[in-house]
Amino acid sequence: MSITSPHLGSPSVWTDARLLYALEEVVETELNRHLQVAKDWMPHEYVPFSDARNFPGFFEDGEAWGKEQSKVTEVGRIALVVNLLTEDNLPSYHHEIATLFGRDGAWGTWVHRWTAEEGRHGIVMRDYLLASRAVDPDKLEQFRMAHMSEGFESDNRHSMLHSVAYVAFQELATRISHRNTGHQSGDPVCDRMLSRIATDENLHMVFYRNLLKAAFEIAPDLTMQAVRDVVVDFRMPGHGIPGFERAAAQMAIGEVYNLRIHHDDVLQPVLRFLKIMEIDGLGPEGLKAQEELGLFMGGLDAEAAKFDEKLAARKARMAARAGH
């Protein structure tokens, strides 16, 4: 879809406000498409409430949590906590996108609809974790308080275009993280719930990815630079969670989310869809950003190959130990 807006000025003077206005029609189109394909679902239908029992506190029959009560694997518990704490920060995410995208017109309708859909994810995950006793509820609440009390500021809050580029990748990263957590959890109920959440995240990714494609058509140089910056400096929104680095390392080894997954299943699909390396008509800054993006992806692939080797060696050592 091509947008011609000569009254907005030349591409050299694009501002966030001008880009927001220029993309409004695309946002409306994508919002209508999203509403047609998105399916409403009930969080309570995915939660095994019959497994629930009281915790200590006000109830005399309360039973303290113990690891043996959890049906999920160790990596499943770690990933579930990281994934839920990431979802918990929805108030901060809403504030950021409402500030960047506005609350009026199609942009505003999308902001509120997205927030409502994301709210389900935190609701169903928390209910599942408590009902099934999958994780330590006291530690979960302590982590939530610590994480949310710190607040959240996106690395891309300075630019609407950078923010659109970021969420195009981040929504896919979240989808992959939820799906792989479900696969590695060892609990079919957990897997089914996270599969439902992942479906939402994929639709959110498609919305932002298509918006990014339209941005390339009206401001290719700026969009290429934004994509370059976001890909090179990408961080998951949960990076501020207490103990995140250790949890991320365990999730990498557990094949929930690691360099290979990030390269193959998150960055590459979006870049391929955008045909990023085939975009022409770029100015000097756009060409430089395109070249740097290509070099970075090559380097990341090499780093992922090293990680693959280390992971394979670790699996071999563990298999050898198990054989003795």
mmCIF file of C-alpha atoms in Angstrom:
data_model
loop_
_atom_site.group_PDB
_atom_site.id
_atom_site.type_symbol
_atom_site.label_atom_id
_atom_site.label_comp_id
_atom_site.label_asym_id
_atom_site.label_seq_id
_atom_site.Cartn_x
_atom_site.Cartn_y
_atom_site.Cartn_z
ATOM 1 C CA MET A 1 0.000 0.000 0.000
ATOM 2 C CA SER A 2 1.467 3.333 -1.012
ATOM 3 C CA ILE A 3 0.702 6.506 0.844
ATOM 4 C CA THR A 4 1.355 9.858 -0.722
ATOM 5 C CA SER A 5 1.126 12.812 1.601
ATOM 6 C CA PRO A 6 2.876 15.729 -0.083
ATOM 7 C CA HIS A 7 1.296 18.181 2.352
ATOM 8 C CA LEU A 8 3.223 16.519 5.163
ATOM 9 C CA GLY A 9 6.524 17.742 3.816
ATOM 10 C CA SER A 10 9.547 15.926 2.497
ATOM 11 C CA PRO A 11 10.864 12.733 4.150
ATOM 12 C CA SER A 12 13.786 14.721 5.539
ATOM 13 C CA VAL A 13 11.450 16.445 7.980
ATOM 14 C CA TRP A 14 9.415 13.461 9.181
ATOM 15 C CA THR A 15 8.496 13.829 12.842
ATOM 16 C CA ASP A 16 6.661 11.419 15.137
ATOM 17 C CA ALA A 17 3.497 13.514 14.770
ATOM 18 C CA ARG A 18 3.681 13.493 10.953
ATOM 19 C CA LEU A 19 4.362 9.761 10.851
ATOM 20 C CA LEU A 20 1.483 9.060 13.235
ATOM 21 C CA TYR A 21 -0.836 11.022 10.977
ATOM 22 C CA ALA A 22 0.492 9.397 7.796
ATOM 23 C CA LEU A 23 0.063 5.893 9.222
ATOM 24 C CA GLU A 24 -3.420 6.429 10.681
ATOM 25 C CA GLU A 25 -5.154 4.930 7.627
ATOM 26 C CA VAL A 26 -2.960 1.835 7.818
ATOM 27 C CA VAL A 27 -3.660 1.503 11.539
ATOM 28 C CA GLU A 28 -7.401 1.600 10.858
ATOM 29 C CA THR A 29 -7.087 -1.063 8.148
ATOM 30 C CA GLU A 30 -4.984 -3.315 10.378
ATOM 31 C CA LEU A 31 -7.258 -2.743 13.369
ATOM 32 C CA ASN A 32 -10.327 -3.811 11.350
ATOM 33 C CA ARG A 33 -8.488 -6.875 10.061
ATOM 34 C CA HIS A 34 -7.375 -7.739 13.592
ATOM 35 C CA LEU A 35 -10.894 -7.456 15.012
ATOM 36 C CA GLN A 36 -12.195 -9.790 12.296
ATOM 37 C CA VAL A 37 -9.668 -12.555 12.981
ATOM 38 C CA ALA A 38 -9.145 -12.212 16.760
ATOM 39 C CA LYS A 39 -11.278 -14.594 18.830
ATOM 40 C CA ASP A 40 -12.528 -13.693 22.277
ATOM 41 C CA TRP A 41 -11.726 -16.359 24.856
ATOM 42 C CA MET A 42 -12.359 -16.917 28.546
ATOM 43 C CA PRO A 43 -9.294 -17.113 30.801
ATOM 44 C CA HIS A 44 -11.179 -19.116 33.459
ATOM 45 C CA GLU A 45 -11.779 -21.942 30.971
ATOM 46 C CA TYR A 46 -8.041 -22.664 30.844
ATOM 47 C CA VAL A 47 -7.468 -22.845 34.616
ATOM 48 C CA PRO A 48 -7.672 -26.160 36.587
ATOM 49 C CA PHE A 49 -9.613 -24.673 39.513
ATOM 50 C CA SER A 50 -10.478 -28.165 40.808
ATOM 51 C CA ASP A 51 -6.770 -28.602 41.671
ATOM 52 C CA ALA A 52 -6.752 -25.502 43.890
ATOM 53 C CA ARG A 53 -6.552 -25.494 47.681
ATOM 54 C CA ASN A 54 -5.976 -22.870 50.325
ATOM 55 C CA PHE A 55 -2.602 -21.404 51.167
ATOM 56 C CA PRO A 56 -1.587 -20.559 54.764
ATOM 57 C CA GLY A 57 -2.652 -17.220 56.188
ATOM 58 C CA PHE A 58 -6.285 -16.653 57.096
ATOM 59 C CA PHE A 59 -7.347 -20.233 56.383
ATOM 60 C CA GLU A 60 -6.852 -22.872 59.049
ATOM 61 C CA ASP A 61 -6.635 -25.593 56.429
ATOM 62 C CA GLY A 62 -4.032 -23.663 54.407
ATOM 63 C CA GLU A 63 -1.190 -25.748 53.023
ATOM 64 C CA ALA A 64 2.260 -24.259 52.437
ATOM 65 C CA TRP A 65 3.708 -24.511 48.937
ATOM 66 C CA GLY A 66 6.322 -27.179 48.220
ATOM 67 C CA LYS A 67 8.238 -27.856 45.035
ATOM 68 C CA GLU A 68 6.930 -31.422 44.943
ATOM 69 C CA GLN A 69 3.397 -30.047 44.411
ATOM 70 C CA SER A 70 4.348 -28.529 41.041
ATOM 71 C CA LYS A 71 3.530 -30.466 37.894
ATOM 72 C CA VAL A 72 5.875 -28.393 35.728
ATOM 73 C CA THR A 73 9.565 -28.901 35.079
ATOM 74 C CA GLU A 74 12.254 -26.736 36.668
ATOM 75 C CA VAL A 75 12.844 -24.770 33.468
ATOM 76 C CA GLY A 76 9.065 -24.497 33.148
ATOM 77 C CA ARG A 77 8.819 -22.874 36.599
ATOM 78 C CA ILE A 78 11.617 -20.411 35.812
ATOM 79 C CA ALA A 79 10.141 -19.437 32.433
ATOM 80 C CA LEU A 80 6.589 -19.154 33.781
ATOM 81 C CA VAL A 81 7.701 -16.678 36.445
ATOM 82 C CA VAL A 82 9.656 -14.589 33.890
ATOM 83 C CA ASN A 83 6.757 -14.676 31.421
ATOM 84 C CA LEU A 84 4.148 -13.705 34.022
ATOM 85 C CA LEU A 85 6.246 -10.902 35.526
ATOM 86 C CA THR A 86 6.718 -9.560 32.004
ATOM 87 C CA GLU A 87 2.935 -9.598 31.481
ATOM 88 C CA ASP A 88 2.403 -8.019 34.917
ATOM 89 C CA ASN A 89 4.070 -4.811 33.764
ATOM 90 C CA LEU A 90 1.122 -4.073 31.457
ATOM 91 C CA PRO A 91 0.313 -0.724 33.190
ATOM 92 C CA SER A 92 3.764 0.575 32.215
ATOM 93 C CA TYR A 93 3.484 -0.739 28.657
ATOM 94 C CA HIS A 94 0.040 0.848 28.269
ATOM 95 C CA HIS A 95 1.355 4.167 29.537
ATOM 96 C CA GLU A 96 4.224 4.066 27.040
ATOM 97 C CA ILE A 97 2.208 3.247 23.933
ATOM 98 C CA ALA A 98 -0.667 5.554 24.915
ATOM 99 C CA THR A 99 1.880 8.358 25.250
ATOM 100 C CA LEU A 100 3.583 7.490 21.947
ATOM 101 C CA PHE A 101 0.576 6.551 19.812
ATOM 102 C CA GLY A 102 -2.117 8.689 21.444
ATOM 103 C CA ARG A 103 -5.624 7.826 22.622
ATOM 104 C CA ASP A 104 -7.624 9.219 19.724
ATOM 105 C CA GLY A 105 -8.791 7.737 16.420
ATOM 106 C CA ALA A 106 -7.657 4.332 15.187
ATOM 107 C CA TRP A 107 -4.383 4.562 17.139
ATOM 108 C CA GLY A 108 -6.252 5.049 20.409
ATOM 109 C CA THR A 109 -8.722 2.258 19.675
ATOM 110 C CA TRP A 110 -5.813 -0.097 19.006
ATOM 111 C CA VAL A 111 -3.966 0.944 22.179
ATOM 112 C CA HIS A 112 -6.974 0.117 24.362
ATOM 113 C CA ARG A 113 -7.878 -3.078 22.502
ATOM 114 C CA TRP A 114 -4.282 -4.340 22.728
ATOM 115 C CA THR A 115 -4.190 -3.566 26.459
ATOM 116 C CA ALA A 116 -7.462 -5.429 27.044
ATOM 117 C CA GLU A 117 -6.187 -8.502 25.178
ATOM 118 C CA GLU A 118 -2.840 -8.462 26.977
ATOM 119 C CA GLY A 119 -4.649 -8.188 30.311
ATOM 120 C CA ARG A 120 -6.075 -11.666 29.770
ATOM 121 C CA HIS A 121 -2.601 -13.131 29.613
ATOM 122 C CA GLY A 122 -1.610 -12.043 33.092
ATOM 123 C CA ILE A 123 -5.000 -13.100 34.492
ATOM 124 C CA VAL A 124 -4.941 -16.641 33.099
ATOM 125 C CA MET A 125 -1.261 -17.250 33.887
ATOM 126 C CA ARG A 126 -1.564 -16.118 37.500
ATOM 127 C CA ASP A 127 -4.752 -18.130 38.048
ATOM 128 C CA TYR A 128 -3.114 -21.217 36.528
ATOM 129 C CA LEU A 129 0.058 -20.865 38.606
ATOM 130 C CA LEU A 130 -1.879 -20.470 41.869
ATOM 131 C CA ALA A 131 -4.537 -23.110 41.196
ATOM 132 C CA SER A 132 -2.020 -25.721 40.041
ATOM 133 C CA ARG A 133 0.632 -24.691 42.610
ATOM 134 C CA ALA A 134 3.156 -24.567 39.803
ATOM 135 C CA VAL A 135 5.449 -21.998 41.487
ATOM 136 C CA ASP A 136 6.126 -20.571 44.957
ATOM 137 C CA PRO A 137 3.326 -17.977 45.391
ATOM 138 C CA ASP A 138 5.186 -15.942 48.035
ATOM 139 C CA LYS A 139 8.293 -15.558 45.868
ATOM 140 C CA LEU A 140 6.126 -14.760 42.857
ATOM 141 C CA GLU A 141 4.429 -11.899 44.706
ATOM 142 C CA GLN A 142 7.745 -10.621 46.094
ATOM 143 C CA PHE A 143 9.217 -10.597 42.591
ATOM 144 C CA ARG A 144 6.110 -8.817 41.252
ATOM 145 C CA MET A 145 6.369 -6.080 43.857
ATOM 146 C CA ALA A 146 10.106 -5.610 43.286
ATOM 147 C CA HIS A 147 9.756 -5.580 39.482
ATOM 148 C CA MET A 148 6.786 -3.229 39.262
ATOM 149 C CA SER A 149 8.107 -0.900 41.967
ATOM 150 C CA GLU A 150 11.109 -0.246 39.766
ATOM 151 C CA GLY A 151 8.892 0.921 36.921
ATOM 152 C CA PHE A 152 9.635 0.309 33.250
ATOM 153 C CA GLU A 153 11.012 2.551 30.562
ATOM 154 C CA SER A 154 11.410 1.243 27.054
ATOM 155 C CA ASP A 155 14.747 1.651 25.282
ATOM 156 C CA ASN A 156 12.709 3.040 22.362
ATOM 157 C CA ARG A 157 10.450 5.522 24.129
ATOM 158 C CA HIS A 158 12.198 8.407 22.314
ATOM 159 C CA SER A 159 10.689 7.464 18.940
ATOM 160 C CA MET A 160 7.343 6.210 17.680
ATOM 161 C CA LEU A 161 9.050 4.572 14.700
ATOM 162 C CA HIS A 162 11.609 2.779 16.888
ATOM 163 C CA SER A 163 8.761 1.621 19.131
ATOM 164 C CA VAL A 164 6.795 0.169 16.210
ATOM 165 C CA ALA A 165 9.936 -1.607 14.989
ATOM 166 C CA TYR A 166 10.625 -2.965 18.468
ATOM 167 C CA VAL A 167 7.166 -4.382 19.117
ATOM 168 C CA ALA A 168 7.130 -6.055 15.685
ATOM 169 C CA PHE A 169 9.996 -8.234 16.948
ATOM 170 C CA GLN A 170 9.100 -8.276 20.632
ATOM 171 C CA GLU A 171 5.553 -9.590 20.124
ATOM 172 C CA LEU A 172 6.977 -12.480 18.106
ATOM 173 C CA ALA A 173 9.654 -13.065 20.763
ATOM 174 C CA THR A 174 6.940 -13.221 23.421
ATOM 175 C CA ARG A 175 4.897 -15.637 21.328
ATOM 176 C CA ILE A 176 7.922 -17.925 20.890
ATOM 177 C CA SER A 177 8.809 -17.728 24.584
ATOM 178 C CA HIS A 178 5.259 -18.684 25.637
ATOM 179 C CA ARG A 179 5.022 -21.536 23.135
ATOM 180 C CA ASN A 180 8.388 -23.007 24.078
ATOM 181 C CA THR A 181 7.625 -22.632 27.787
ATOM 182 C CA GLY A 182 4.470 -24.642 27.205
ATOM 183 C CA HIS A 183 6.379 -27.323 25.294
ATOM 184 C CA GLN A 184 9.046 -27.583 28.008
ATOM 185 C CA SER A 185 6.640 -27.354 30.959
ATOM 186 C CA GLY A 186 5.732 -31.038 31.132
ATOM 187 C CA ASP A 187 2.080 -30.146 31.848
ATOM 188 C CA PRO A 188 -0.493 -30.414 29.025
ATOM 189 C CA VAL A 189 -2.788 -27.920 30.817
ATOM 190 C CA CYS A 190 0.022 -25.348 30.894
ATOM 191 C CA ASP A 191 0.893 -26.059 27.275
ATOM 192 C CA ARG A 192 -2.721 -25.512 26.175
ATOM 193 C CA MET A 193 -2.986 -22.224 28.082
ATOM 194 C CA LEU A 194 0.281 -20.837 26.710
ATOM 195 C CA SER A 195 -0.661 -21.915 23.188
ATOM 196 C CA ARG A 196 -3.811 -19.760 23.494
ATOM 197 C CA ILE A 197 -1.753 -16.771 24.687
ATOM 198 C CA ALA A 198 0.765 -17.300 21.878
ATOM 199 C CA THR A 199 -2.042 -17.062 19.316
ATOM 200 C CA ASP A 200 -2.854 -13.558 20.580
ATOM 201 C CA GLU A 201 0.804 -12.536 20.549
ATOM 202 C CA ASN A 202 1.123 -13.657 16.947
ATOM 203 C CA LEU A 203 -1.799 -11.472 15.878
ATOM 204 C CA HIS A 204 -0.219 -8.519 17.689
ATOM 205 C CA MET A 205 3.030 -9.176 15.841
ATOM 206 C CA VAL A 206 1.220 -9.212 12.491
ATOM 207 C CA PHE A 207 -0.383 -5.843 13.267
ATOM 208 C CA TYR A 208 2.931 -4.158 14.041
ATOM 209 C CA ARG A 209 4.835 -5.963 11.283
ATOM 210 C CA ASN A 210 2.354 -4.736 8.673
ATOM 211 C CA LEU A 211 2.556 -1.237 10.120
ATOM 212 C CA LEU A 212 6.329 -1.373 9.848
ATOM 213 C CA LYS A 213 6.020 -2.430 6.204
ATOM 214 C CA ALA A 214 3.874 0.633 5.514
ATOM 215 C CA ALA A 215 6.426 2.838 7.281
ATOM 216 C CA PHE A 216 9.102 1.561 4.885
ATOM 217 C CA GLU A 217 6.987 2.803 1.986
ATOM 218 C CA ILE A 218 6.664 6.359 3.269
ATOM 219 C CA ALA A 219 9.949 6.877 5.165
ATOM 220 C CA PRO A 220 12.364 4.120 4.079
ATOM 221 C CA ASP A 221 15.587 5.643 5.373
ATOM 222 C CA LEU A 222 14.257 6.429 8.836
ATOM 223 C CA THR A 223 12.529 3.053 9.085
ATOM 224 C CA MET A 224 15.685 1.181 8.061
ATOM 225 C CA GLN A 225 17.655 3.052 10.722
ATOM 226 C CA ALA A 226 14.992 2.281 13.323
ATOM 227 C CA VAL A 227 15.032 -1.438 12.464
ATOM 228 C CA ARG A 228 18.843 -1.485 12.571
ATOM 229 C CA ASP A 229 18.898 0.181 15.998
ATOM 230 C CA VAL A 230 16.217 -2.087 17.437
ATOM 231 C CA VAL A 231 17.728 -5.347 16.148
ATOM 232 C CA VAL A 232 21.266 -4.487 17.256
ATOM 233 C CA ASP A 233 20.230 -3.376 20.754
ATOM 234 C CA PHE A 234 17.266 -5.712 21.301
ATOM 235 C CA ARG A 235 16.344 -6.540 24.897
ATOM 236 C CA MET A 236 13.258 -8.355 26.168
ATOM 237 C CA PRO A 237 10.922 -6.159 28.241
ATOM 238 C CA GLY A 238 11.468 -8.401 31.279
ATOM 239 C CA HIS A 239 15.171 -7.559 31.565
ATOM 240 C CA GLY A 240 14.536 -5.667 34.819
ATOM 241 C CA ILE A 241 13.083 -8.701 36.618
ATOM 242 C CA PRO A 242 15.088 -9.692 39.743
ATOM 243 C CA GLY A 243 17.544 -12.440 38.766
ATOM 244 C CA PHE A 244 16.701 -12.063 35.066
ATOM 245 C CA GLU A 245 20.195 -12.859 33.753
ATOM 246 C CA ARG A 246 20.367 -16.162 35.619
ATOM 247 C CA ALA A 247 16.809 -17.034 34.577
ATOM 248 C CA ALA A 248 17.587 -16.119 30.949
ATOM 249 C CA ALA A 249 20.640 -18.411 31.009
ATOM 250 C CA GLN A 250 18.544 -21.301 32.324
ATOM 251 C CA MET A 251 15.853 -20.629 29.735
ATOM 252 C CA ALA A 252 18.547 -20.628 27.029
ATOM 253 C CA ILE A 253 19.883 -24.014 28.106
ATOM 254 C CA GLY A 254 16.322 -25.312 28.456
ATOM 255 C CA GLU A 255 15.634 -24.246 24.845
ATOM 256 C CA VAL A 256 12.846 -21.854 25.769
ATOM 257 C CA TYR A 257 14.667 -18.815 24.394
ATOM 258 C CA ASN A 258 18.280 -18.541 23.260
ATOM 259 C CA LEU A 259 20.464 -17.003 20.562
ATOM 260 C CA ARG A 260 19.548 -19.582 17.936
ATOM 261 C CA ILE A 261 15.824 -19.174 18.613
ATOM 262 C CA HIS A 262 16.197 -15.377 18.630
ATOM 263 C CA HIS A 263 17.980 -15.406 15.253
ATOM 264 C CA ASP A 264 15.947 -18.080 13.467
ATOM 265 C CA ASP A 265 12.452 -17.735 14.919
ATOM 266 C CA VAL A 266 12.191 -14.043 15.831
ATOM 267 C CA LEU A 267 14.462 -11.761 13.820
ATOM 268 C CA GLN A 268 14.648 -13.669 10.539
ATOM 269 C CA PRO A 269 10.898 -14.166 9.943
ATOM 270 C CA VAL A 270 10.155 -10.435 10.315
ATOM 271 C CA LEU A 271 13.175 -9.347 8.267
ATOM 272 C CA ARG A 272 12.284 -11.886 5.569
ATOM 273 C CA PHE A 273 8.687 -10.664 5.398
ATOM 274 C CA LEU A 274 9.881 -7.074 5.015
ATOM 275 C CA LYS A 275 12.463 -8.191 2.402
ATOM 276 C CA ILE A 276 14.777 -5.902 4.299
ATOM 277 C CA MET A 277 17.925 -6.565 2.287
ATOM 278 C CA GLU A 278 16.091 -6.047 -1.025
ATOM 279 C CA ILE A 279 14.733 -2.576 -0.255
ATOM 280 C CA ASP A 280 16.215 -0.069 -2.695
ATOM 281 C CA GLY A 281 15.938 3.641 -3.261
ATOM 282 C CA LEU A 282 17.610 4.332 0.076
ATOM 283 C CA GLY A 283 19.723 7.381 0.812
ATOM 284 C CA PRO A 284 23.206 7.235 2.370
ATOM 285 C CA GLU A 285 21.972 6.765 5.947
ATOM 286 C CA GLY A 286 19.455 4.118 4.920
ATOM 287 C CA LEU A 287 22.067 2.198 2.919
ATOM 288 C CA LYS A 288 24.479 2.346 5.842
ATOM 289 C CA ALA A 289 21.823 1.022 8.212
ATOM 290 C CA GLN A 290 20.920 -1.776 5.771
ATOM 291 C CA GLU A 291 24.557 -2.826 5.459
ATOM 292 C CA GLU A 292 25.091 -2.732 9.230
ATOM 293 C CA LEU A 293 21.946 -4.803 9.746
ATOM 294 C CA GLY A 294 23.217 -7.449 7.324
ATOM 295 C CA LEU A 295 26.599 -7.581 9.057
ATOM 296 C CA PHE A 296 24.990 -7.824 12.485
ATOM 297 C CA MET A 297 22.733 -10.708 11.430
ATOM 298 C CA GLY A 298 25.748 -12.566 10.038
ATOM 299 C CA GLY A 299 27.603 -12.073 13.298
ATOM 300 C CA LEU A 300 24.598 -13.155 15.341
ATOM 301 C CA ASP A 301 24.270 -16.330 13.283
ATOM 302 C CA ALA A 302 27.926 -17.112 14.030
ATOM 303 C CA GLU A 303 27.359 -16.506 17.766
ATOM 304 C CA ALA A 304 24.278 -18.728 17.640
ATOM 305 C CA ALA A 305 26.355 -21.491 16.009
ATOM 306 C CA LYS A 306 28.829 -21.313 18.918
ATOM 307 C CA PHE A 307 25.954 -21.543 21.371
ATOM 308 C CA ASP A 308 24.554 -24.560 19.465
ATOM 309 C CA GLU A 309 27.908 -26.336 19.816
ATOM 310 C CA LYS A 310 28.094 -25.654 23.552
ATOM 311 C CA LEU A 311 24.535 -26.833 24.061
ATOM 312 C CA ALA A 312 25.139 -30.031 22.089
ATOM 313 C CA ALA A 313 28.301 -30.711 24.122
ATOM 314 C CA ARG A 314 26.394 -30.156 27.365
ATOM 315 C CA LYS A 315 23.653 -32.563 26.260
ATOM 316 C CA ALA A 316 26.283 -35.163 25.367
ATOM 317 C CA ARG A 317 27.928 -34.836 28.816
ATOM 318 C CA MET A 318 24.591 -35.187 30.578
ATOM 319 C CA ALA A 319 23.662 -38.216 28.462
ATOM 320 C CA ALA A 320 27.047 -39.819 29.279
ATOM 321 C CA ARG A 321 26.510 -39.237 33.002
ATOM 322 C CA ALA A 322 23.010 -40.668 32.810
ATOM 323 C CA GLY A 323 24.427 -43.765 31.119
ATOM 324 C CA HIS A 324 26.738 -44.554 34.043
#
